[in-house]
XYZ file of C-alpha atoms in Angstrom:
541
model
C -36.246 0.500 17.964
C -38.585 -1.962 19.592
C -41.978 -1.116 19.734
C -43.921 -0.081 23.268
C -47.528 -0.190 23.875
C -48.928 1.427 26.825
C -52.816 0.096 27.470
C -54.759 2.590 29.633
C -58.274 1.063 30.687
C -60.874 3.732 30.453
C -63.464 1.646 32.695
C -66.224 4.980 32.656
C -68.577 3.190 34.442
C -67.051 2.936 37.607
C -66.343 6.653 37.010
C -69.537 8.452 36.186
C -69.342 10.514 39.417
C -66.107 12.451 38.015
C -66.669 15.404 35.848
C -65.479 14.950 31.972
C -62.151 17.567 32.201
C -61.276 16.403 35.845
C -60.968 12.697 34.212
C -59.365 13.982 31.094
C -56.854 15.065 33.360
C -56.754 12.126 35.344
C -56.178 9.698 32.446
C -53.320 11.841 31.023
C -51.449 12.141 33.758
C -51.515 8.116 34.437
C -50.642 7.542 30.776
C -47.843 9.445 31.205
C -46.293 8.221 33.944
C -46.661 4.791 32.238
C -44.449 5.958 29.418
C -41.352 7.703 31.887
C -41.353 4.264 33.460
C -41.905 1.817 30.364
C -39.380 3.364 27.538
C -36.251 2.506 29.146
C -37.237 -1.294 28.658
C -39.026 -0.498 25.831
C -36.169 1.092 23.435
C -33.832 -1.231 21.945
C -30.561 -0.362 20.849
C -27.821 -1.666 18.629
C -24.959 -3.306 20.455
C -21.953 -1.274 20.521
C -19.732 -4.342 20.193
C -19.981 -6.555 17.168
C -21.143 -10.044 18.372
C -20.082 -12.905 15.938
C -23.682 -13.409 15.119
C -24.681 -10.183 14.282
C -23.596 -8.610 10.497
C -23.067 -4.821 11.542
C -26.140 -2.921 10.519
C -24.887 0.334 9.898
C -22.332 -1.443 7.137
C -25.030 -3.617 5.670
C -24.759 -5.786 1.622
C -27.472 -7.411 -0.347
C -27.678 -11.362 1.048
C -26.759 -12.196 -2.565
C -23.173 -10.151 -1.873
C -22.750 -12.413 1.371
C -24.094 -15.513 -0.210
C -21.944 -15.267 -3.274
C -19.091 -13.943 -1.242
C -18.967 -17.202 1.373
C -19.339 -19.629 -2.009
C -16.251 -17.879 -3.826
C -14.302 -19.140 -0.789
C -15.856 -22.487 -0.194
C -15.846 -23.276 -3.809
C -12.490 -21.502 -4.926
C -10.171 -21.083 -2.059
C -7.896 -23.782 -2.265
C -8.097 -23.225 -6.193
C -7.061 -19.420 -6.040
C -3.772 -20.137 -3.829
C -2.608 -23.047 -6.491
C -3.325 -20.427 -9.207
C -1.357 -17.858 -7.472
C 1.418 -20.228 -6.870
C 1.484 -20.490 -11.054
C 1.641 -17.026 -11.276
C 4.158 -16.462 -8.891
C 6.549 -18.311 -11.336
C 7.370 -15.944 -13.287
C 10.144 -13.221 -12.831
C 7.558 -10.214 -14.156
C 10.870 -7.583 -13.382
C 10.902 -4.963 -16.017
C 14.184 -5.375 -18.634
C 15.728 -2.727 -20.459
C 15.176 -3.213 -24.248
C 12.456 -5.594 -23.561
C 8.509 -5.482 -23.533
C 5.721 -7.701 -22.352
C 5.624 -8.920 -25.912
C 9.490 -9.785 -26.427
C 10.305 -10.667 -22.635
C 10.342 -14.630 -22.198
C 8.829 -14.009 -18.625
C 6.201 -11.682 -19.770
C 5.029 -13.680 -22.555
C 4.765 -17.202 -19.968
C 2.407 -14.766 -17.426
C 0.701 -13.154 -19.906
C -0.167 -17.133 -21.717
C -0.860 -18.328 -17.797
C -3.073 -15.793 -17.261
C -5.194 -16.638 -20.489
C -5.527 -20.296 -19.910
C -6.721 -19.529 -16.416
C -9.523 -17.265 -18.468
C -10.232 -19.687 -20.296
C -10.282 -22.154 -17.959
C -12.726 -19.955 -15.642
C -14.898 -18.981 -18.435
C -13.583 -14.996 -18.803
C -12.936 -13.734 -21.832
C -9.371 -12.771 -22.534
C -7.829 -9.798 -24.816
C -4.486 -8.837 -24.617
C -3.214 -5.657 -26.144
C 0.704 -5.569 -25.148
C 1.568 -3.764 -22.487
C -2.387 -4.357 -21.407
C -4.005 -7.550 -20.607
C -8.349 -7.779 -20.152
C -9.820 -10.033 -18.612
C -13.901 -9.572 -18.498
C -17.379 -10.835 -17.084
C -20.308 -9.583 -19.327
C -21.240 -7.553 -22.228
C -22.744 -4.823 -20.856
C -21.189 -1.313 -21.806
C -21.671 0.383 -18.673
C -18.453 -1.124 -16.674
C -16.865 -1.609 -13.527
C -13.073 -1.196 -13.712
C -10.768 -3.385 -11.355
C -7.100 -2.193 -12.088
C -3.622 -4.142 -11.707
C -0.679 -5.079 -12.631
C 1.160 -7.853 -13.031
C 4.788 -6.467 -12.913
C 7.047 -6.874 -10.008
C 9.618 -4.880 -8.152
C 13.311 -7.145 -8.391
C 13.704 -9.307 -5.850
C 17.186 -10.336 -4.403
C 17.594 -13.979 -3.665
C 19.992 -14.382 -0.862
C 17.494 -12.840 1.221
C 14.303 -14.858 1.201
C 14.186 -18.649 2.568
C 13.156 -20.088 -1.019
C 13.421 -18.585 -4.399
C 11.025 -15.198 -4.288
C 9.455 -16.869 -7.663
C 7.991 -19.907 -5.664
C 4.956 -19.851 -3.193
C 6.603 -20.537 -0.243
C 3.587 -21.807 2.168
C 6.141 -24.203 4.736
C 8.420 -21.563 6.102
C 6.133 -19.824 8.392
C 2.751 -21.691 8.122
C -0.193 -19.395 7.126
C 2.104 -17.132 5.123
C 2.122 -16.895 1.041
C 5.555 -15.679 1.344
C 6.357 -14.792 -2.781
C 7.569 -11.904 -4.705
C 3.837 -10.824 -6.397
C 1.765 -12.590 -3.480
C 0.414 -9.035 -2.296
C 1.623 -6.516 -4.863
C -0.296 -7.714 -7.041
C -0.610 -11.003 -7.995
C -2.609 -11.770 -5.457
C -5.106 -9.406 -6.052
C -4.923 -10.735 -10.115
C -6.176 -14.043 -9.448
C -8.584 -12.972 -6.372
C -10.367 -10.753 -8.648
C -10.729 -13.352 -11.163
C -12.030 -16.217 -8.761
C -14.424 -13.654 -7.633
C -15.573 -12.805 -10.968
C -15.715 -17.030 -11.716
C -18.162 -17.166 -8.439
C -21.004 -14.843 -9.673
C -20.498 -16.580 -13.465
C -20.770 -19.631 -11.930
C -24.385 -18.485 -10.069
C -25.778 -16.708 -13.377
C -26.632 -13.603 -12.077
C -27.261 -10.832 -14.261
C -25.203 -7.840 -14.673
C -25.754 -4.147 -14.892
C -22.017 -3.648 -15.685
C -19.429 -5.539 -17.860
C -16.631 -6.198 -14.761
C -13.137 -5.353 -16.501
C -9.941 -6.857 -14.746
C -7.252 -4.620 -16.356
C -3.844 -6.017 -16.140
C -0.736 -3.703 -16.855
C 2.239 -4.781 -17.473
C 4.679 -1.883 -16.339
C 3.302 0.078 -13.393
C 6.720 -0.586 -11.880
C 8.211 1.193 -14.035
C 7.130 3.225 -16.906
C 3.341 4.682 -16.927
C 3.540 5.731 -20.238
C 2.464 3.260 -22.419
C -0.656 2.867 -20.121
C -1.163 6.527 -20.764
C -0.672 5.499 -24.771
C -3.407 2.231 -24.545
C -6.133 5.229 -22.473
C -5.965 7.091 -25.513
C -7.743 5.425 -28.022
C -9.751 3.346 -24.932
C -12.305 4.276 -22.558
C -11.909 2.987 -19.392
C -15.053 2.371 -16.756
C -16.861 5.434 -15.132
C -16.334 4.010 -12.024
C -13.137 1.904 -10.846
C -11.481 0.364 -8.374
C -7.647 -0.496 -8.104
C -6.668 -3.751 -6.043
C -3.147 -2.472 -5.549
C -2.763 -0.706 -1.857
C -5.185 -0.389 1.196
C -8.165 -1.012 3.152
C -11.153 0.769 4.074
C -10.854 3.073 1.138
C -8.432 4.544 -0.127
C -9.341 8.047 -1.124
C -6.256 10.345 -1.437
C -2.669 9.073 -2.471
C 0.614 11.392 -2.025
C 2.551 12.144 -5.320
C 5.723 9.898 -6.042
C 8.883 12.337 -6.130
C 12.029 12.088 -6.924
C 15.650 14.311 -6.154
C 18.803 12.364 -7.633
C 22.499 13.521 -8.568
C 25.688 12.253 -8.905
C 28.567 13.337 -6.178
C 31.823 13.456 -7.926
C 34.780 11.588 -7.130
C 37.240 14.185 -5.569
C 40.202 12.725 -3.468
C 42.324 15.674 -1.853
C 44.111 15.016 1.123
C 44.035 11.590 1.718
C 46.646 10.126 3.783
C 48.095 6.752 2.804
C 48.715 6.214 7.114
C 45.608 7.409 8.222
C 41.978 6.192 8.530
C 39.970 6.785 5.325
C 36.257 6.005 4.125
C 36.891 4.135 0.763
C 33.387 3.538 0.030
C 29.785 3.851 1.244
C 26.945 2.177 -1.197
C 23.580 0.598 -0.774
C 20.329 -0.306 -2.098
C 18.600 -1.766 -4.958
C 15.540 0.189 -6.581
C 14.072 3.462 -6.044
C 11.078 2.663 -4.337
C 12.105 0.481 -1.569
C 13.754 1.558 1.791
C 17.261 -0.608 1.479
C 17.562 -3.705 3.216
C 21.393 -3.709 3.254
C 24.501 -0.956 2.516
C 28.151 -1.577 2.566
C 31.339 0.384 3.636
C 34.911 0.051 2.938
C 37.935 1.663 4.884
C 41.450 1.592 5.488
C 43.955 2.067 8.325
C 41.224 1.855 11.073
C 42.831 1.022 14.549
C 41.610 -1.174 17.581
C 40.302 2.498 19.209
C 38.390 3.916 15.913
C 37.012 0.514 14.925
C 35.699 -0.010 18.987
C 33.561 3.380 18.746
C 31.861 2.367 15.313
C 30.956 -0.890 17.068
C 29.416 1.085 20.359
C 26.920 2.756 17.790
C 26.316 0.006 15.821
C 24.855 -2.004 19.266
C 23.226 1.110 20.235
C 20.897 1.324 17.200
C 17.361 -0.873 17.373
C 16.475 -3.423 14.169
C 19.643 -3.376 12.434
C 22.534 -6.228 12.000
C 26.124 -5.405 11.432
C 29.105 -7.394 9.994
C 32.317 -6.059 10.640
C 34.862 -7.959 8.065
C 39.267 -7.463 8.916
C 41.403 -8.329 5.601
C 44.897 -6.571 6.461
C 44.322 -2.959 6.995
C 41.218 -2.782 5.073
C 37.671 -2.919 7.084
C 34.069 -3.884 5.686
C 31.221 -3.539 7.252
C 28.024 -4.362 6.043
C 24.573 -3.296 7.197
C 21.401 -4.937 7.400
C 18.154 -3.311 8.052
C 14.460 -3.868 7.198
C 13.539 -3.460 3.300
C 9.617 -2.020 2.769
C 7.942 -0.286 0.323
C 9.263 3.383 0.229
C 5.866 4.824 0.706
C 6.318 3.520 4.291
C 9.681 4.075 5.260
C 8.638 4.401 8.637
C 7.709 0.444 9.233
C 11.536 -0.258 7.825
C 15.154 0.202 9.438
C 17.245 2.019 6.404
C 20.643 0.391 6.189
C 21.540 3.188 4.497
C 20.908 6.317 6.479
C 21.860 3.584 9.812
C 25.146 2.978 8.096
C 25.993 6.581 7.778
C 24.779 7.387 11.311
C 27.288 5.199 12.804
C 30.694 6.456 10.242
C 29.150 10.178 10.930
C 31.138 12.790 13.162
C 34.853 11.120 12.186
C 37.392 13.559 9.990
C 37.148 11.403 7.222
C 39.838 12.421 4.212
C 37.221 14.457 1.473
C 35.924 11.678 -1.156
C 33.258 10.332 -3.124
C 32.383 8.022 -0.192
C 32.876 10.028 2.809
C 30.928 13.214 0.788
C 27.834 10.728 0.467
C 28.300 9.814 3.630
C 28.301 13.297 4.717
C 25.150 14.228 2.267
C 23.137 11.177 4.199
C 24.024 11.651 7.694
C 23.882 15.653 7.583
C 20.619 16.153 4.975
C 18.428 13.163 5.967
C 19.651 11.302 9.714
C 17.764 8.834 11.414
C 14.206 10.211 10.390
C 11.771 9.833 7.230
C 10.356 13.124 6.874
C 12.415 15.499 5.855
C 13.638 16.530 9.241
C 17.332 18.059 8.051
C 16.576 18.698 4.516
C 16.320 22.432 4.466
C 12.866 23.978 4.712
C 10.877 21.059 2.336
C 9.395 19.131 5.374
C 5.687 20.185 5.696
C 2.462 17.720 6.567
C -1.431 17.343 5.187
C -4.214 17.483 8.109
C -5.434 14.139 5.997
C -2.347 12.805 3.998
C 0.000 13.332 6.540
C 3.354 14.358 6.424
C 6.058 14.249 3.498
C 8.577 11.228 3.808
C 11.906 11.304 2.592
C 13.474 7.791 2.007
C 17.470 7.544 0.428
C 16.643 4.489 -1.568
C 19.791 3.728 -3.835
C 23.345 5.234 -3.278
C 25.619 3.656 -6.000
C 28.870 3.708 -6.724
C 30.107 4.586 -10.328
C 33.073 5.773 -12.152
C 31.763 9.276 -12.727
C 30.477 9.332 -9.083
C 28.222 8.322 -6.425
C 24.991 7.849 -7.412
C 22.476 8.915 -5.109
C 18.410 8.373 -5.302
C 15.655 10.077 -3.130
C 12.412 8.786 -2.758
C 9.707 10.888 -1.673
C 5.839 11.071 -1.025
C 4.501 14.587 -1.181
C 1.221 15.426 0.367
C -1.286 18.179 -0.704
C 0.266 21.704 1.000
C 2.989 22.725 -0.970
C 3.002 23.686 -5.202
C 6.175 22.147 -6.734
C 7.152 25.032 -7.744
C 8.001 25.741 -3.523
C 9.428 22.421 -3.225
C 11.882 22.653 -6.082
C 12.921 26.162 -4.586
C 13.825 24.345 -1.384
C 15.042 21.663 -2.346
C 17.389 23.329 -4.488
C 18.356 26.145 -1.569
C 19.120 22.798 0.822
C 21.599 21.580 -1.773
C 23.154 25.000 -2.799
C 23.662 25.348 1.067
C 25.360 21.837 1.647
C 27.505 22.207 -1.635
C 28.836 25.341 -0.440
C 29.741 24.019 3.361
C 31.291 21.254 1.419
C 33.318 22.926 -1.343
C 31.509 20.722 -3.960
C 29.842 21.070 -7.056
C 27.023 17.980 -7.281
C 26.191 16.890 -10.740
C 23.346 16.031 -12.758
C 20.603 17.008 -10.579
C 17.481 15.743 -11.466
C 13.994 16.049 -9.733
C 10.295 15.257 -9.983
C 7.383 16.265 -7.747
C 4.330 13.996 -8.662
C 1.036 15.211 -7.871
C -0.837 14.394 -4.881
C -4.623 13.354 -5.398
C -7.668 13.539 -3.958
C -10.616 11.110 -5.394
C -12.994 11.389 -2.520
C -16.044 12.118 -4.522
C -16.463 8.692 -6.304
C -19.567 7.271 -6.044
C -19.498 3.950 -5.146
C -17.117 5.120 -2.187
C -20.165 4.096 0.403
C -20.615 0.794 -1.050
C -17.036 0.037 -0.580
C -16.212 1.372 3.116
C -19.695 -0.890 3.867
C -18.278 -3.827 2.087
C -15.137 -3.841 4.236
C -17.081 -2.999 7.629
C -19.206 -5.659 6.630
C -16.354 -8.386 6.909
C -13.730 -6.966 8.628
C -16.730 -6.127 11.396
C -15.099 -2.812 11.935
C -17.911 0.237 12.963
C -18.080 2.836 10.579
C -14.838 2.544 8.661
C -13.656 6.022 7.221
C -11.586 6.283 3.898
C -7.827 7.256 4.590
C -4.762 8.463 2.657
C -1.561 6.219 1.770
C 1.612 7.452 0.344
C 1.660 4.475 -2.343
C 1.617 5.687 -5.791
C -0.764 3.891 -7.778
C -1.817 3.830 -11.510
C -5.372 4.777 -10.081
C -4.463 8.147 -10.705
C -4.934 7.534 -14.514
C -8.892 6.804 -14.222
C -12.156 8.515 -13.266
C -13.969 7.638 -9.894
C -10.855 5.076 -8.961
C -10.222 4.176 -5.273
C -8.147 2.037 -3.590
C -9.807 -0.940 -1.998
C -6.787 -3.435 -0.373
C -5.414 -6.193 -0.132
C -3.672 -4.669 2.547
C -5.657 -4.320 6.111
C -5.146 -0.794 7.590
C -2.380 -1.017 10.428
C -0.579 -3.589 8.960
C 3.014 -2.992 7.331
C 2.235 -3.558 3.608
C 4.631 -5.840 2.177
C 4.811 -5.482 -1.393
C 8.851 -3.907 -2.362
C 9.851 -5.910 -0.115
C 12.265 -8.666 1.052
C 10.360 -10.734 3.138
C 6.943 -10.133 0.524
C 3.730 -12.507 1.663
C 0.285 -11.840 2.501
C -1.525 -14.385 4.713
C -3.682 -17.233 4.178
C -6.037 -15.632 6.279
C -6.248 -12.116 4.273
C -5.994 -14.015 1.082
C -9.470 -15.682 2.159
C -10.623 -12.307 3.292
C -10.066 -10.321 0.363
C -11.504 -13.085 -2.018
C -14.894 -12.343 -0.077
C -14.616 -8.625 0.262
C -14.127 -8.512 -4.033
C -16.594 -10.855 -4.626
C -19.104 -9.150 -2.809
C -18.034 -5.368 -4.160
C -18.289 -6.991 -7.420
C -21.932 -8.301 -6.800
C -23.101 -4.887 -5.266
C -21.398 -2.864 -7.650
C -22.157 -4.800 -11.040
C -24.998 -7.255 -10.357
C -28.708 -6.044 -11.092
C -30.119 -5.912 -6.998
């Protein structure tokens, strides 16, 4: 607030004639009515807009943070996308039988990742399924937790091979399987840890990139390593959202197998031979696939009306003899999101629903998905288990792999459960919801299998101010608050960890993905916004 000075001139000579009180009163009243008329030029107050001169005060960083934070890209930018494009190589897909120490595409990350250590001046320890990279000796730390395993990636749907940085395609994309979950963030954290070794400052914490090798897909031998380790006091995982993330929904999981049971079928009439789609549990399919038999010019003219009538997906319908194909294509994304995505799956079904299909393994998944899960993502039509969080928002249901085996069809539910329900509730539902569709059906499903993960809150960490003013700082948003994602991450494992990107808030996260990139742009941005959490967070102020 500006400063106002109001000068009254008490000339008592030309006053003597006025008693003492009388002028008193006189002098008052004139200051006074100097002040109602001055303050309103006299208070100054912040701009509500944010002017691209002014850093936004209320989200204010040491001038080392921005200094060192402008240098990491100057200096490094150009370096960090080549060294991404190395890492990107490497087809980091968990195999069965196989670990980071006996996988051929493991081993070349995990040797890429120490010669860019060594050839940034970190020191380098790897430890199997765990890889650390550090800055410092201290042994007060700051965490930064990845991982540098992918989700599989299917060729035939990206431009150039997923394991190459594709930067010519769509210019200011790094389009690449890894470029934002979470190779990206690998090599941004390490540039931004090379920036404030490069300037000498000193730290009050060791910085400790921890790299794990199988948060894809098995947590337990990170659980093993935490054992006989002791992580930071306070961390921060590079692995989902901006401002903050401070809450994360609990990966779940319903799967069974429908058996095959083919009674009735008519050799003359129309019949669903199979249904099938998608690749991996935690993405919302991309594509399905249908088979039938004896469908006629009529039949085959109504599946194609509701094919054109639903928004984002692509249909192929393929005539060989009396046998039809058709195959779907949607919108893959991660299955914490399955809103931002087009399921081929549940689209598929939508279209085939409402026909008396001859009772089968295909037309009794076909059934399961149009009748139990539709069109929507949270649980509309699956019994009683649909419920919301005032913060995390509501539970989403995703079918994420329905395939077809000799025993049965396989089918996979992916689901993101908010705080609001015990798992003991949900696993009484859920199993009502099937009982009830098994008996309506006349079928017995088998091997069902579920998990409810738990939901977490972390919104008393301390360095959760520092961060939300770090990201309001350069993303010159006012008063960012910290939010809730449905992501699952590994963050879950360590104390005072919180979420802090690469992804912006409002924009469809890519990562699980078909079409996986992050731009040039963000990539810039998020090499500043670590460096300069770094520098508050570890660097003596």
């Amino acid at each position: 607030m500006a400063k106002c000075h109001v000068m009254v001139n008490n000339n008592y000579k030309n006053m003597r004639t006025l008693k003492p009180l009388f002028l008193q009163r006189i002098l008052i009243s004139f200051a006074l009515f100097c002040l109602v008329l001055l303050i309103p030029f006299c208070v100054s107050y912040a701009d509500d807009g944010f002017q691209a001169s002014d850093k936004y005060k209320l989200n204010s960083i040491s001038a080392t943070s921005d200094m060192l934070a402008n240098y990491a890209v100057s200096q490094y930018g150009e370096q960090t996308v080549e060294s991404l494009a190395k890492l990107i190589r490497f087809n980091t897909v968990a195999v069965d039988g196989l670990t980071p120490d006996t996988n051929p595409e493991f081993i070349k990350f995990k040797l890429q990742l120490k010669r860019l250590s060594e050839q940034l001046g970190l020191d380098y320890a790897d430890h199997g399924y765990v890889v650390l990279i550090g800055l410092g000796e201290s042994e007060r730390k700051l965490g930064i937790i990845t991982h540098g395993d992918v989700q599989p990636a299917d060729p035939k749907l990206w431009h150039k091979s997923p394991y190459e940085l594709d930067i010519t395609t769509t210019p200011g994309l790094l389009i690449g399987r890894g470029t934002e979950d979470d190779k990206g963030p690998i090599v941004t954290a390490m540039y931004a840890m090379k920036a404030i070794k490069d300037k000498g400052l000193s730290l009050d914490r060791r910085i400790e990139l921890m790299v794990y090798m199988a948060e894809e897909s098995d947590w337990g031998p990170l659980k093993a390593f935490l054992k006989g380790f002791t992580p930071a006091d306070i961390n921060i995982t590079i692995d989902a959202e901006y401002p903050v993330v401070t809450a994360e929904k609990g990966w779940s999981e319903i799967r069974f197998l429908i058996p095959n049971s083919e009674t009735g079928i008519e050799a003359t009439g129309p019949s669903l031979l199979t249904f099938s789609g998608g690749s991996f549990a935690s993405q919302v399919p991309q594509q399905a696939t249908a088979t039938l038999i004896n469908i006629d010019a009529n039949l085959l003219e109504k599946i194609k009306q509701r094919s054109e009538l639903q928004r984002g997906m692509r249909y192929q319908f393929i005539s060989d003899g009396d046998k039809l194909t058709i195959m779907a294509d949607g919108k893959s994304v991660h299955s914490s999101t399955p809103e931002d995505g087009v399921n081929a799956v549940t689209h598929l079904a939508a279209i085939l629903a409402g026909f008396s299909w001859p009772k089968n393994q295909a037309s009794l998944t076909q059934s399961f998905i149009s009748q139990m899960i539709g069109l929507g993502v949270y649980a509309e039509l699956f019994g009683d288990i649909a419920y919301s969080d005032d913060f995390m928002g509501k539970m989403t249901l995703a079918p994420t792999v329905v395939n077809s085996t000799e025993k049965g069809a396989e089918v996979v539910m992916n689901l993101r459960r908010p705080l609001g329900k015990s798992a003991e509730l949900l696993e009484r539902q859920t199993q009502e919801a099937l009982k009830e569709w098994q008996q309506a059906h006349g079928v017995t499903l088998q091997q069902v299998e579920t998990y409810w993960g738990e939901p977490k809150l972390m919104d008393k960490a301390p360095h959760l101010t520092t961060l939300l003013s770090v990201f309001g700082y350069f993303a010159r948003v006012k008063a960012p608050k910290p939010i809730a994602i449905g992501g699952s991450t590994n963050s879950k494992l360590f104390p005072n960890a919180l979420s802090f990107g690469p992804a912006m808030p409002g924009v469809e996260y890519t990562g699980h993905s078909e079409h996986e990139f992050i731009t040039h742009e963000q990539f810039m941005l998020n090499l500043k916004m670590y460096t300069a959490a770094f520098v508050e967070l570890a660097v003596k102020q």
